[in-house]
CSV table of C-alpha atoms in Angstrom, one decimal:
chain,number,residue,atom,x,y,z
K,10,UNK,CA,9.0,26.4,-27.6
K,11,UNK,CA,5.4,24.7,-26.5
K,12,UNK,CA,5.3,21.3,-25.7
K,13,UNK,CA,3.3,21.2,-29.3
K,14,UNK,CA,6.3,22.5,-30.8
K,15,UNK,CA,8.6,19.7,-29.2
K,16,UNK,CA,6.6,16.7,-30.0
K,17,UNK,CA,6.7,17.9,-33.8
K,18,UNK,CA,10.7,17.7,-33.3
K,19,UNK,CA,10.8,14.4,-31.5
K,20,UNK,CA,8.4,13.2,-34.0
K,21,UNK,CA,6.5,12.1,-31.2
K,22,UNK,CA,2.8,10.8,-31.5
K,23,UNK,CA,1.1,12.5,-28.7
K,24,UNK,CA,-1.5,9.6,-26.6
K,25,UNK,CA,-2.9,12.3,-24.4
K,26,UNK,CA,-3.1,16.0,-24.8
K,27,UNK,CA,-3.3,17.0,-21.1
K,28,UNK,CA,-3.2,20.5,-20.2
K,29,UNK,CA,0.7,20.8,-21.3
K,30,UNK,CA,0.2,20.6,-25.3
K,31,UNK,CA,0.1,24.7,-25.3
K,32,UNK,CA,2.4,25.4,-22.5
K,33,UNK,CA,5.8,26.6,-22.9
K,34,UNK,CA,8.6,24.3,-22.5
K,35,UNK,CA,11.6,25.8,-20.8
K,36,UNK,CA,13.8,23.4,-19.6
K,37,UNK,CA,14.3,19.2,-20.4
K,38,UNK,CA,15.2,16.8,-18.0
K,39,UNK,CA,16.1,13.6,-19.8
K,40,UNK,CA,16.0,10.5,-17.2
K,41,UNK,CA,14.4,7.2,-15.6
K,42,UNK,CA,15.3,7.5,-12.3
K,43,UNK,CA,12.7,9.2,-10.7
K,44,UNK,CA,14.3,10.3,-7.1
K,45,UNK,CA,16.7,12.6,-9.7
K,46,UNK,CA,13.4,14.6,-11.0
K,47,UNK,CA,11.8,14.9,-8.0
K,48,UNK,CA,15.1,17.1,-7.0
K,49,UNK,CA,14.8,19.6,-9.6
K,50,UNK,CA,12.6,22.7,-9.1
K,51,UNK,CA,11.9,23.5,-12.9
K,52,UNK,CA,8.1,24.4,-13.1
K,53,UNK,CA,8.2,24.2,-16.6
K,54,UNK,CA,9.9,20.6,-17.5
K,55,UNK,CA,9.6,18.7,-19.4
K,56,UNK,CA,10.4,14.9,-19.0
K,57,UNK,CA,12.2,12.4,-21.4
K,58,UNK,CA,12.4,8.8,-20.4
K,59,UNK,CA,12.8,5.4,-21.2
K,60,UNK,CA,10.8,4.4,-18.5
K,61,UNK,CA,7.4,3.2,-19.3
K,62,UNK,CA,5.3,3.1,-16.1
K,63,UNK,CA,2.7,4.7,-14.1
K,64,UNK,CA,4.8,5.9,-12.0
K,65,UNK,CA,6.8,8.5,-14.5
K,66,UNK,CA,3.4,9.9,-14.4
K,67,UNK,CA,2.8,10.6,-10.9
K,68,UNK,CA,6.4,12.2,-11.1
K,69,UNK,CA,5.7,14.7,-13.4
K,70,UNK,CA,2.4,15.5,-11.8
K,71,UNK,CA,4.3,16.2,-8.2
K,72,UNK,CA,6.8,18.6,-10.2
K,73,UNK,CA,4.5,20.2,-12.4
K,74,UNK,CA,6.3,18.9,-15.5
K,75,UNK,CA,4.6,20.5,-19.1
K,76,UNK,CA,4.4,16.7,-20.0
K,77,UNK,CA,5.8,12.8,-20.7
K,78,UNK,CA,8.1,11.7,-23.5
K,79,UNK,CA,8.8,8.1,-23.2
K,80,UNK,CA,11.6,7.6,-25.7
K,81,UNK,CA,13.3,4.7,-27.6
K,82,UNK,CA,9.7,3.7,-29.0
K,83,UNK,CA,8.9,2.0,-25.9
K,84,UNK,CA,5.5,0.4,-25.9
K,85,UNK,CA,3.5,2.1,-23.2
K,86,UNK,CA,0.9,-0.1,-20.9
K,87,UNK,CA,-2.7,1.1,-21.2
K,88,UNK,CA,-2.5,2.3,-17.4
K,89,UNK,CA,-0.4,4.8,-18.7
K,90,UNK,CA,-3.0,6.6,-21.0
K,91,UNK,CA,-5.7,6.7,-18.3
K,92,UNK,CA,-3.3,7.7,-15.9
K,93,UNK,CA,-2.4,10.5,-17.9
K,94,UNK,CA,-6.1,11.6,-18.4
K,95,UNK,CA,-6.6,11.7,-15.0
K,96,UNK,CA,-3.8,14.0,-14.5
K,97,UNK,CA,-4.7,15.7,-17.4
K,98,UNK,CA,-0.8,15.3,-18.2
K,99,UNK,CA,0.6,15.3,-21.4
K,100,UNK,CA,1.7,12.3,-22.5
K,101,UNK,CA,4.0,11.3,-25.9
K,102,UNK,CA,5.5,8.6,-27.3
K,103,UNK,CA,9.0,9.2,-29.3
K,104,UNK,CA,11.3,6.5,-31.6
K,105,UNK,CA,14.3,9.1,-30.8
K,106,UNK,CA,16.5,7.3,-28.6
K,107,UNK,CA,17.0,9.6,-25.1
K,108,UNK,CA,20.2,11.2,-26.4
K,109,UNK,CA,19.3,11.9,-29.8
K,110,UNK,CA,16.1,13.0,-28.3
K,111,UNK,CA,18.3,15.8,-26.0
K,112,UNK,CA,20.3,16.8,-29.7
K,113,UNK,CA,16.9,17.4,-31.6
K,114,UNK,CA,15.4,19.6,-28.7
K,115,UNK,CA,18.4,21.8,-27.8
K,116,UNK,CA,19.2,22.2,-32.0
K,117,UNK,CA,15.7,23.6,-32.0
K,118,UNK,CA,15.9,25.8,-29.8
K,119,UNK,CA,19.7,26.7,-31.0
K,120,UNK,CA,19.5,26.3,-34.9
K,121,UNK,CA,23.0,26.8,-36.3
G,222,UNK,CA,-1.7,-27.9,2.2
G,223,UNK,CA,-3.1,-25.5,-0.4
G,224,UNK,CA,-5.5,-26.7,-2.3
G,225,UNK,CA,-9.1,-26.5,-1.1
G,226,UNK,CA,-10.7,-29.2,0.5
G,227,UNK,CA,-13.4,-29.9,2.8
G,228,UNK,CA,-13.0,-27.2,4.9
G,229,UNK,CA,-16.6,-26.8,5.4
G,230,UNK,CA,-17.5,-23.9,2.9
G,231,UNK,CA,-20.4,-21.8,4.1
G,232,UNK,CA,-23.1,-19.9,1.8
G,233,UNK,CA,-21.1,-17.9,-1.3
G,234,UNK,CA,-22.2,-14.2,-0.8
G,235,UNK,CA,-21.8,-12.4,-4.2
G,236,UNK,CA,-21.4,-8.9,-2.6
G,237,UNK,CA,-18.4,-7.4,-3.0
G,238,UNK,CA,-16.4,-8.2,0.2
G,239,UNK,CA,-14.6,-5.2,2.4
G,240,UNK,CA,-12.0,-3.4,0.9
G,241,UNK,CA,-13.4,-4.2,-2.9
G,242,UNK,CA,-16.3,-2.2,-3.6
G,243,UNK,CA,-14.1,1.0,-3.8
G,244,UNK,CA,-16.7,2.4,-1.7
G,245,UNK,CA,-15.7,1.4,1.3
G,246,UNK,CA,-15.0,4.2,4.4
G,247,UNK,CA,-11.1,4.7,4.4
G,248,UNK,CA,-10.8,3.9,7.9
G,249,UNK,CA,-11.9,0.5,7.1
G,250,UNK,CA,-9.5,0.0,4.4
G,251,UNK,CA,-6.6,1.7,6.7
G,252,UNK,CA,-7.8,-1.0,9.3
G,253,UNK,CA,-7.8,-4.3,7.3
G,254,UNK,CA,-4.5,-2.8,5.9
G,255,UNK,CA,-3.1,-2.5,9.2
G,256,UNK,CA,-4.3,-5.4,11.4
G,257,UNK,CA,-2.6,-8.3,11.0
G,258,UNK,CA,-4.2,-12.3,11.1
G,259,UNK,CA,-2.4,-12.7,14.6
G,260,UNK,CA,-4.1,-9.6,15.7
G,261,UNK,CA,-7.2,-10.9,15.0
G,262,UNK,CA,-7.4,-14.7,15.4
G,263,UNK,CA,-7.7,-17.3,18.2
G,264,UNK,CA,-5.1,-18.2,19.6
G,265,UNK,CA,-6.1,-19.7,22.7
G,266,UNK,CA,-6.4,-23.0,20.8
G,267,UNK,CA,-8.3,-26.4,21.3
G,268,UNK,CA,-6.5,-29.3,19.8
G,269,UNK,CA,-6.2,-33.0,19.1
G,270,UNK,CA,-3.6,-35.1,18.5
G,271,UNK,CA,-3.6,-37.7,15.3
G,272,UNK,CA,-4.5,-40.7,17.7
G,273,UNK,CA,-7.7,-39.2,19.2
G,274,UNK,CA,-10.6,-40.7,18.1
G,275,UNK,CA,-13.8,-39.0,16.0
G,276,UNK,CA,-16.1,-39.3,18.6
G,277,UNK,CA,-13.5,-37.8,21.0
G,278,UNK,CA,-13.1,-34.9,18.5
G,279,UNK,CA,-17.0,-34.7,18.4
G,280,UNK,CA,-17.2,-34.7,22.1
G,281,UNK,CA,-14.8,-31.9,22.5
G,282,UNK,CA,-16.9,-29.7,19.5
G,283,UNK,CA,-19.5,-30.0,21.5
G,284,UNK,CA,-18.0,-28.9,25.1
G,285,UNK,CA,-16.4,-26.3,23.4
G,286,UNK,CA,-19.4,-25.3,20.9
G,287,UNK,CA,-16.7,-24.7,18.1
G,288,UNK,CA,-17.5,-26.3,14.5
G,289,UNK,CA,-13.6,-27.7,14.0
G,290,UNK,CA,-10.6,-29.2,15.9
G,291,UNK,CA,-7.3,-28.8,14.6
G,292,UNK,CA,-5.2,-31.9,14.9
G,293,UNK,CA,-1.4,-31.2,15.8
G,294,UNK,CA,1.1,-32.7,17.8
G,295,UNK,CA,4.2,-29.9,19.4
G,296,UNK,CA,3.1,-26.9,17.2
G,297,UNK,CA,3.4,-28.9,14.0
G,298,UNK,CA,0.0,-28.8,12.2
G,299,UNK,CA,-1.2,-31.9,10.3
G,300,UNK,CA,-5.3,-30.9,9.9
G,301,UNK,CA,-8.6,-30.7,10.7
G,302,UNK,CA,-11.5,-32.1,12.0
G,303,UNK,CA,-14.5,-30.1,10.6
G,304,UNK,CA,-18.6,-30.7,11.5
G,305,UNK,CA,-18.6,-32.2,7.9
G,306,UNK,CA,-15.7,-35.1,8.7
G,307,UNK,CA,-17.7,-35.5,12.2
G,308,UNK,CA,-20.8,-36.6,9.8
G,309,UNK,CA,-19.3,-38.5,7.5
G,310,UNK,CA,-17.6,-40.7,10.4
G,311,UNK,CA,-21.0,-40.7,11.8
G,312,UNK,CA,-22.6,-42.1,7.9
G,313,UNK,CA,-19.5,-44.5,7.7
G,314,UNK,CA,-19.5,-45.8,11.2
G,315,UNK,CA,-16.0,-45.0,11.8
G,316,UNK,CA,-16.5,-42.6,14.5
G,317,UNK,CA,-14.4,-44.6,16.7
G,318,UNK,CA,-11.5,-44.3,14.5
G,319,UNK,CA,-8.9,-42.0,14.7
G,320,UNK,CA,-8.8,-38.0,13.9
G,321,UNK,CA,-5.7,-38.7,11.9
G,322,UNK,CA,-6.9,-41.2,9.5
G,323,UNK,CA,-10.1,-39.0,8.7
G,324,UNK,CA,-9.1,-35.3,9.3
G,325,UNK,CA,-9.3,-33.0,6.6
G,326,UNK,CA,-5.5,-32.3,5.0
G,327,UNK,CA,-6.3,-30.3,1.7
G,328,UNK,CA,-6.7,-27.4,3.6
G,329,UNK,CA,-5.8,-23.7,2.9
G,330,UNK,CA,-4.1,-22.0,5.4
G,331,UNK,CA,-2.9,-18.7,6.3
G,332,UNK,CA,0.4,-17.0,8.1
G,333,UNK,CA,0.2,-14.9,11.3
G,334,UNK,CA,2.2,-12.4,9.5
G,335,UNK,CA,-0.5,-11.5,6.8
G,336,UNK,CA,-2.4,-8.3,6.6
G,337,UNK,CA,-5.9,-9.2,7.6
G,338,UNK,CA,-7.1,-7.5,3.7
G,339,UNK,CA,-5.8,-10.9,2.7
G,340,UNK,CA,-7.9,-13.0,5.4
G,341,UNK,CA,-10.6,-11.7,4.1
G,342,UNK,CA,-9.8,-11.9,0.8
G,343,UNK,CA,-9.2,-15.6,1.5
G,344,UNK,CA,-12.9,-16.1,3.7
G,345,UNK,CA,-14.8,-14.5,-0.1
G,346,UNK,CA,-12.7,-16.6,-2.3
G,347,UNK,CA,-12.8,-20.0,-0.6
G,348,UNK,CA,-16.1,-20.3,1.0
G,349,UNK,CA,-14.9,-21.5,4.4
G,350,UNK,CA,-16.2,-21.0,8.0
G,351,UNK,CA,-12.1,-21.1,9.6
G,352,UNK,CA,-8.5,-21.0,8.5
G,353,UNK,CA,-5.8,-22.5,10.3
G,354,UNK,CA,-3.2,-19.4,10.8
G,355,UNK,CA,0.5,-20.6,10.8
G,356,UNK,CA,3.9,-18.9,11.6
G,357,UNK,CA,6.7,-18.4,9.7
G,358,UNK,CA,7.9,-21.6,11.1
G,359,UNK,CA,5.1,-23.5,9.7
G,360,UNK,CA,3.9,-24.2,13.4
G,361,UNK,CA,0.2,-23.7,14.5
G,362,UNK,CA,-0.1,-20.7,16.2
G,363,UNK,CA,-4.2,-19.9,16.2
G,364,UNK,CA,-7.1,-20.5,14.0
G,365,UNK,CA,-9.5,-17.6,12.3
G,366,UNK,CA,-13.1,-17.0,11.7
G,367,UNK,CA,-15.6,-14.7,10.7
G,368,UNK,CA,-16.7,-13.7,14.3
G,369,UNK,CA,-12.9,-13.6,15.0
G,370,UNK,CA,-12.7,-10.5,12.9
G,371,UNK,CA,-16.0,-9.1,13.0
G,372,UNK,CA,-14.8,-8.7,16.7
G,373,UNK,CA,-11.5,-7.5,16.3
G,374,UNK,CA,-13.1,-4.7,13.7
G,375,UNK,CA,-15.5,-3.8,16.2
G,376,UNK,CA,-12.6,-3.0,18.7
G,377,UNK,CA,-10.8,-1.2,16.2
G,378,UNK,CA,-13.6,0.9,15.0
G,379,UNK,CA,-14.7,2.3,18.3
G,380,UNK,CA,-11.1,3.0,19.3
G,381,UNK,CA,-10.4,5.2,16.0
G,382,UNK,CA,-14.4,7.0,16.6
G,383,UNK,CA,-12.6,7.8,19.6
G,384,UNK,CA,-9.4,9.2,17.7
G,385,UNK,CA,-11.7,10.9,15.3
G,386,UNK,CA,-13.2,12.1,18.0
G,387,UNK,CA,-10.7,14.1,19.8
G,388,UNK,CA,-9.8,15.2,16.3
G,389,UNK,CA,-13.0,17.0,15.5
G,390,UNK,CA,-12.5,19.0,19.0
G,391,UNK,CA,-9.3,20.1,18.2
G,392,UNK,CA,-10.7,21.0,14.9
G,393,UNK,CA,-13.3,23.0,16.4
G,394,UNK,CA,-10.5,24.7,18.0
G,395,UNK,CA,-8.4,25.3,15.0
G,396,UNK,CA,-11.6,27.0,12.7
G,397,UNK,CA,-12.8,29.2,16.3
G,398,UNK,CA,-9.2,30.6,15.5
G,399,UNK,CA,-9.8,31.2,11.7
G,400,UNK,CA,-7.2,28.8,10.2
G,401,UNK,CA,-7.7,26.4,7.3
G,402,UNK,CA,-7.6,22.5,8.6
G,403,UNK,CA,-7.5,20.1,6.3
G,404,UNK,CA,-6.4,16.2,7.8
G,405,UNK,CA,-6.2,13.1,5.5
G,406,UNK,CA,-5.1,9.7,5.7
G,407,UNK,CA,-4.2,7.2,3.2
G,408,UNK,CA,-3.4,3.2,3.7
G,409,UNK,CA,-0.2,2.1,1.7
G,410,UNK,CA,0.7,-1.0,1.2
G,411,UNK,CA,3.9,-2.8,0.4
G,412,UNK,CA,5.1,-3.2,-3.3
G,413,UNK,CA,1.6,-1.9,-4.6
G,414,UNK,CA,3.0,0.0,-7.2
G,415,UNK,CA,-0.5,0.4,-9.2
G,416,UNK,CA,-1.4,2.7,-6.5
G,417,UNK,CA,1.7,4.0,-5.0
G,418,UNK,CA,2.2,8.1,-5.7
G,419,UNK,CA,-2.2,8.3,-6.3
G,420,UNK,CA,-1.9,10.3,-2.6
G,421,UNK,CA,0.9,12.5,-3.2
G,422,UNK,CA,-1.0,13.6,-6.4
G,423,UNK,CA,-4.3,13.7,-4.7
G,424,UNK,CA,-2.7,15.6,-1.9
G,425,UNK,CA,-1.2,18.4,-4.5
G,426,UNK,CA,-5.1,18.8,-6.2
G,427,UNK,CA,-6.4,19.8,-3.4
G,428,UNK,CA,-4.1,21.9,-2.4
G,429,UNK,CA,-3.9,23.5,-6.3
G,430,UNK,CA,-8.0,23.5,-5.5
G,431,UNK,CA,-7.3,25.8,-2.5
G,432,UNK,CA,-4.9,28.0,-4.5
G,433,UNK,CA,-1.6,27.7,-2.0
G,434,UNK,CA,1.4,29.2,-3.2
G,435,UNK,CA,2.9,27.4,-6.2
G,436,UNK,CA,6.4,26.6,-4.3
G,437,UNK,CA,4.4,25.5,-1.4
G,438,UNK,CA,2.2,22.9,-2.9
G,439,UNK,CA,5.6,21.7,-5.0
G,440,UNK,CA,7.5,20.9,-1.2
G,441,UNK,CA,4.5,19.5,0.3
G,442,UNK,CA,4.1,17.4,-2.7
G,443,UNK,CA,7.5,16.5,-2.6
G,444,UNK,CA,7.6,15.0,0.6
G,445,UNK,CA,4.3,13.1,0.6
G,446,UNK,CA,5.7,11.5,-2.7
G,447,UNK,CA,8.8,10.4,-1.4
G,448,UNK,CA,7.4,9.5,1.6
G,449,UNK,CA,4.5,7.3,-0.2
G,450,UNK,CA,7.1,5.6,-2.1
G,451,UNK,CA,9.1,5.1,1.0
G,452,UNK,CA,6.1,3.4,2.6
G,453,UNK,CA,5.5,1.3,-0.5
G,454,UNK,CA,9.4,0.4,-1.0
G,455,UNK,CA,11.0,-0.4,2.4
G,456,UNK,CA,7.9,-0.6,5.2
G,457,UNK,CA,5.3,-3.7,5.2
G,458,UNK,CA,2.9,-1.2,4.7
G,459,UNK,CA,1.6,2.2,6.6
G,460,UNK,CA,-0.6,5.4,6.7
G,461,UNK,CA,0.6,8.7,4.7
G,462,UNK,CA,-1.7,11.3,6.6
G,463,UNK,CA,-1.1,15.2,6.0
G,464,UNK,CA,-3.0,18.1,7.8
G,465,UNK,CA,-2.6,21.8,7.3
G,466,UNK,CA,-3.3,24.5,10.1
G,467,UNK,CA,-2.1,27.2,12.1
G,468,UNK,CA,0.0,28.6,9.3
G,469,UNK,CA,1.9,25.2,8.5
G,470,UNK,CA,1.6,21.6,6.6
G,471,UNK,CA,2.5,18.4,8.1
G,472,UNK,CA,3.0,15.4,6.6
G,473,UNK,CA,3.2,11.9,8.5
G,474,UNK,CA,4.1,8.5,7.3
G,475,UNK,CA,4.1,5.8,9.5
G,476,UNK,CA,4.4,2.1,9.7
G,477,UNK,CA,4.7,-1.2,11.6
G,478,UNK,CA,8.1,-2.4,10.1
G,479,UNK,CA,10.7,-3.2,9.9
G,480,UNK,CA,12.6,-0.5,11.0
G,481,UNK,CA,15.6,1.0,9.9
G,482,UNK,CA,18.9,-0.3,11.9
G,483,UNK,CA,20.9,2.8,11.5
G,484,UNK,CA,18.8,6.1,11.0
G,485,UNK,CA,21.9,8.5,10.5
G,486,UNK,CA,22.7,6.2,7.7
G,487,UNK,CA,19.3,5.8,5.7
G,488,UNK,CA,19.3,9.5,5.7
G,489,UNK,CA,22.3,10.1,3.9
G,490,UNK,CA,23.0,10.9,0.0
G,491,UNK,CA,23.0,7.4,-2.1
G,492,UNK,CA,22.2,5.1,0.8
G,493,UNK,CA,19.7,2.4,-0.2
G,494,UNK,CA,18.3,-1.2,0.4
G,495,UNK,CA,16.3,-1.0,-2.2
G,496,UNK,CA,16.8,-4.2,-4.4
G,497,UNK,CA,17.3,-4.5,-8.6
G,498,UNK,CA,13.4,-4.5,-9.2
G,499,UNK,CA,12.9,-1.5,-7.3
G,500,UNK,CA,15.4,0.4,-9.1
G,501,UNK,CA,14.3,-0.6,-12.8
G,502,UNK,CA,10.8,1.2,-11.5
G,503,UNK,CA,13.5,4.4,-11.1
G,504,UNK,CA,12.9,4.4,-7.4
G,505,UNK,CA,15.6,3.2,-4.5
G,506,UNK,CA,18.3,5.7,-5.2
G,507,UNK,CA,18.5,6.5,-1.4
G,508,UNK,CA,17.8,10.2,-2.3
G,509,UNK,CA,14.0,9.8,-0.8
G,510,UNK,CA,14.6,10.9,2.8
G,511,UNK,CA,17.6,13.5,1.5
G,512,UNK,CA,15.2,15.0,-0.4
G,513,UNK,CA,12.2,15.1,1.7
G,514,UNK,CA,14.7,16.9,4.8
G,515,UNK,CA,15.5,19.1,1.4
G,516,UNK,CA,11.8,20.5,0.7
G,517,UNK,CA,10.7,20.4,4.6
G,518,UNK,CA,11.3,23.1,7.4
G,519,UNK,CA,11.5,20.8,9.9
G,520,UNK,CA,12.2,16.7,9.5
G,521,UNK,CA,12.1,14.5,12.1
G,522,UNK,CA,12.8,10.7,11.8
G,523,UNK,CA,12.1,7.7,14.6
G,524,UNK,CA,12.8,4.5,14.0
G,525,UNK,CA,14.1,1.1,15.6
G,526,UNK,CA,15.1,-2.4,13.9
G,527,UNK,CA,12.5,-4.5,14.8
G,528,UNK,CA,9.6,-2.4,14.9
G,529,UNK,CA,8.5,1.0,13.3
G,530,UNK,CA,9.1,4.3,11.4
G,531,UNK,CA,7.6,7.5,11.8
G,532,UNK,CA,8.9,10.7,9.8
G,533,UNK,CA,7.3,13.9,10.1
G,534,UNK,CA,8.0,16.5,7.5
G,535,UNK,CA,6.8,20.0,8.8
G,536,UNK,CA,6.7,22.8,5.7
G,537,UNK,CA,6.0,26.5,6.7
G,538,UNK,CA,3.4,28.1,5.0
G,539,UNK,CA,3.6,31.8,4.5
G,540,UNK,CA,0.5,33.5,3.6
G,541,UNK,CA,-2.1,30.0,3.7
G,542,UNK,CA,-4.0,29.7,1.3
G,543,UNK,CA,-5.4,32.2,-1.2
């Protein structure tokens, strides 16, 4: 699935297109403690959090995530969006809560 | 005694002061960043106590061709006599009265511990000449000015052309041999959180620019990350610097303090002093150091309570650049 693909599932609006909107998404790494994502070695991630900072940004940018899903509808600060520019990372927004987030992705990828 | 008073304000200036303009050489802003107020300030100081009179306070200014007297009594600070007071005594005719009834109190003071980025901060807000500098302890402990730290920044300056200097030979050194050297630094400062993780990512674009292997630039940006955070998190402050030659990256983060008290310790799995508000920003897990030993070919940590840490992450790279 591309990243496009997945923000139609999460119903996610997407704030900044990045370079990720196209890319393929192969794995999901659903957290908001950022010393857990900087251990995996996934190239093509990509992140769900609650966690609405500048910092989940950065994150993905070190580990070459496909892009940002802050879930639970959390309101993002403005930093966020120009962050995201300048790391030309993709960045959504998501009123899924982190789990049902995880059940929507994986039952898209695995339709019964 | 923080509210502004008479502290004799000089001339506003409305350029942007160092450190503000964005513009400013990195070595300056690593310098401001890493000199603290006792570094810089006087603190060989001249001193009254409360029942010394204004003219005796005007006498000494003029010995001593200094423009204020602080007035304190065993370390503990209760004002100052400024050029402005001196006149006014003069005007009121109470020049032979004494320096604690018309000292200034209002004043705005500084502590010793303070990076001097904040001095200065202080000498574009406020508009004064001097700032008392106290310790932790609320004692007197020296006084600041602009020539102070003009000084001090002088010093500093031709010390790190110096550094620089040594640098650029062994540079020299490094290209005669054919090798890619790139060398960096960065300031970091404690709990600036707007800013921490901006190296790490500049850090991995340039290294994406020079088209390094894609696991390579991942590990390198790994550490610096970590270690960034680690700078911002647990040190008062510090310089991320990373270089590349000879077939290998290196990546440095040092600081002043405070140290760690057991070393084996802060390296292992889970091990944290991160508090609550670090954590709800998803950092202070204690895997930072694990994982930087994790992505590095060599690791090396020194560090003692009291004074500073350097870690050194070393990361092979096979091939260089493309």
């Amino acid at each position: 699935m591309t990243m496009s693909e997945v923000a139609e599932v999460l119903q996610a609006e997407v704030l900044v297109k990045g370079d990720g909107l196209l890319r393929r998404v192969g794995h999901v790494m659903a957290s908001d403690l950022m010393s857990d994502v900087l251990l995996v070695d996934e190239e093509d991630m990509l992140l769900l959090t609650s966690l609405a900072s500048d910092q989940v940004l950065r994150t993905a940018q070190i580990v070459g995530a496909v892009g940002v899903v802050v879930v639970n509808g959390k309101p993002l600060p403005s930093s966020m969006v120009n962050v995201a520019n300048d790391l030309h990372m993709t960045l959504a927004t998501s009123r899924l809560s982190k789990y049902d987030a995880c059940v929507a992705v994986h039952a898209a990828r695995h339709p019964l | 005694m923080s509210a502004p008073g008479s502290q004799s304000p000089v001339a506003p200036d409305e350029r942007p002061g160092l450190g503000e303009s964005g513009n400013d050489p990195l070595v300056l802003l690593e310098l401001i960043q890493r000199l603290k107020v006792r570094d810089v300030m006087t603190a060989d100081l001249v001193t009254l106590p409360r029942d010394a009179s204004m003219r005796q306070a005007q006498e000494l200014m003029r010995q001593k061709k200094i423009s204020g007297v602080p007035v304190e009594e065993k370390g503990r600070f209760f004002g100052l006599v400024s050029i402005d007071d001196i006149i006014r005594a003069l005007v009121a005719g109470t020049i032979h009265e004494s320096c604690g009834r018309h000292m200034t109190t209002k004043l705005v003071v500084l502590e010793d511990d303070m990076p001097l980025s904040f001095a200065l901060r202080y000498f574009d807000r406020y508009h004064y000449g001097r700032f008392p500098v106290l310790n932790r302890d609320r004692r007197l402990v020296g006084i600041i000015c602009q020539r102070d730290i003009n000084r001090a920044l002088l010093v500093e300056l031709t010390r790190e052309l110096q550094r620089l200097e040594s640098v650029s030979v062994q540079r020299g050194g490094e290209g005669a041999a054919g090798s890619l050297y790139l060398l960096r630094e960065f300031p970091i400062c404690k709990y600036d959180f707007e800013n921490a993780g901006k190296a790490a990512n500049q850090i991995k674009q340039v290294l994406q620019e020079k088209k390094f292997a894609t696991k390579v630039i991942r590990r390198i940006a790994v550490a610096a990350y970590e270690l960034e955070i680690n700078l911002c998190v647990h040190s008062d402050g510090g310089v991320l610097s990373w270089q590349v030659s000879s077939g290998r990256a290196e990546v440095i983060a040092r600081d002043a303090g405070p140290g760690i008290e057991d070393v084996e310790w802060a390296c292992r799995d889970g091990t944290s002093t991160a508090n609550e508000w670090i954590r709800s920003l998803g950092f202070g897990a204690g895997m930072g150091l694990v994982n930087v030993r994790r992505v590095s070919d060599e690791f090396e940590i020194t560090s003692k309570k009291g004074s500073g840490t350097t870690v050194k992450a070393v990361i092979y790279i096979e091939g260089g650049a493309a």
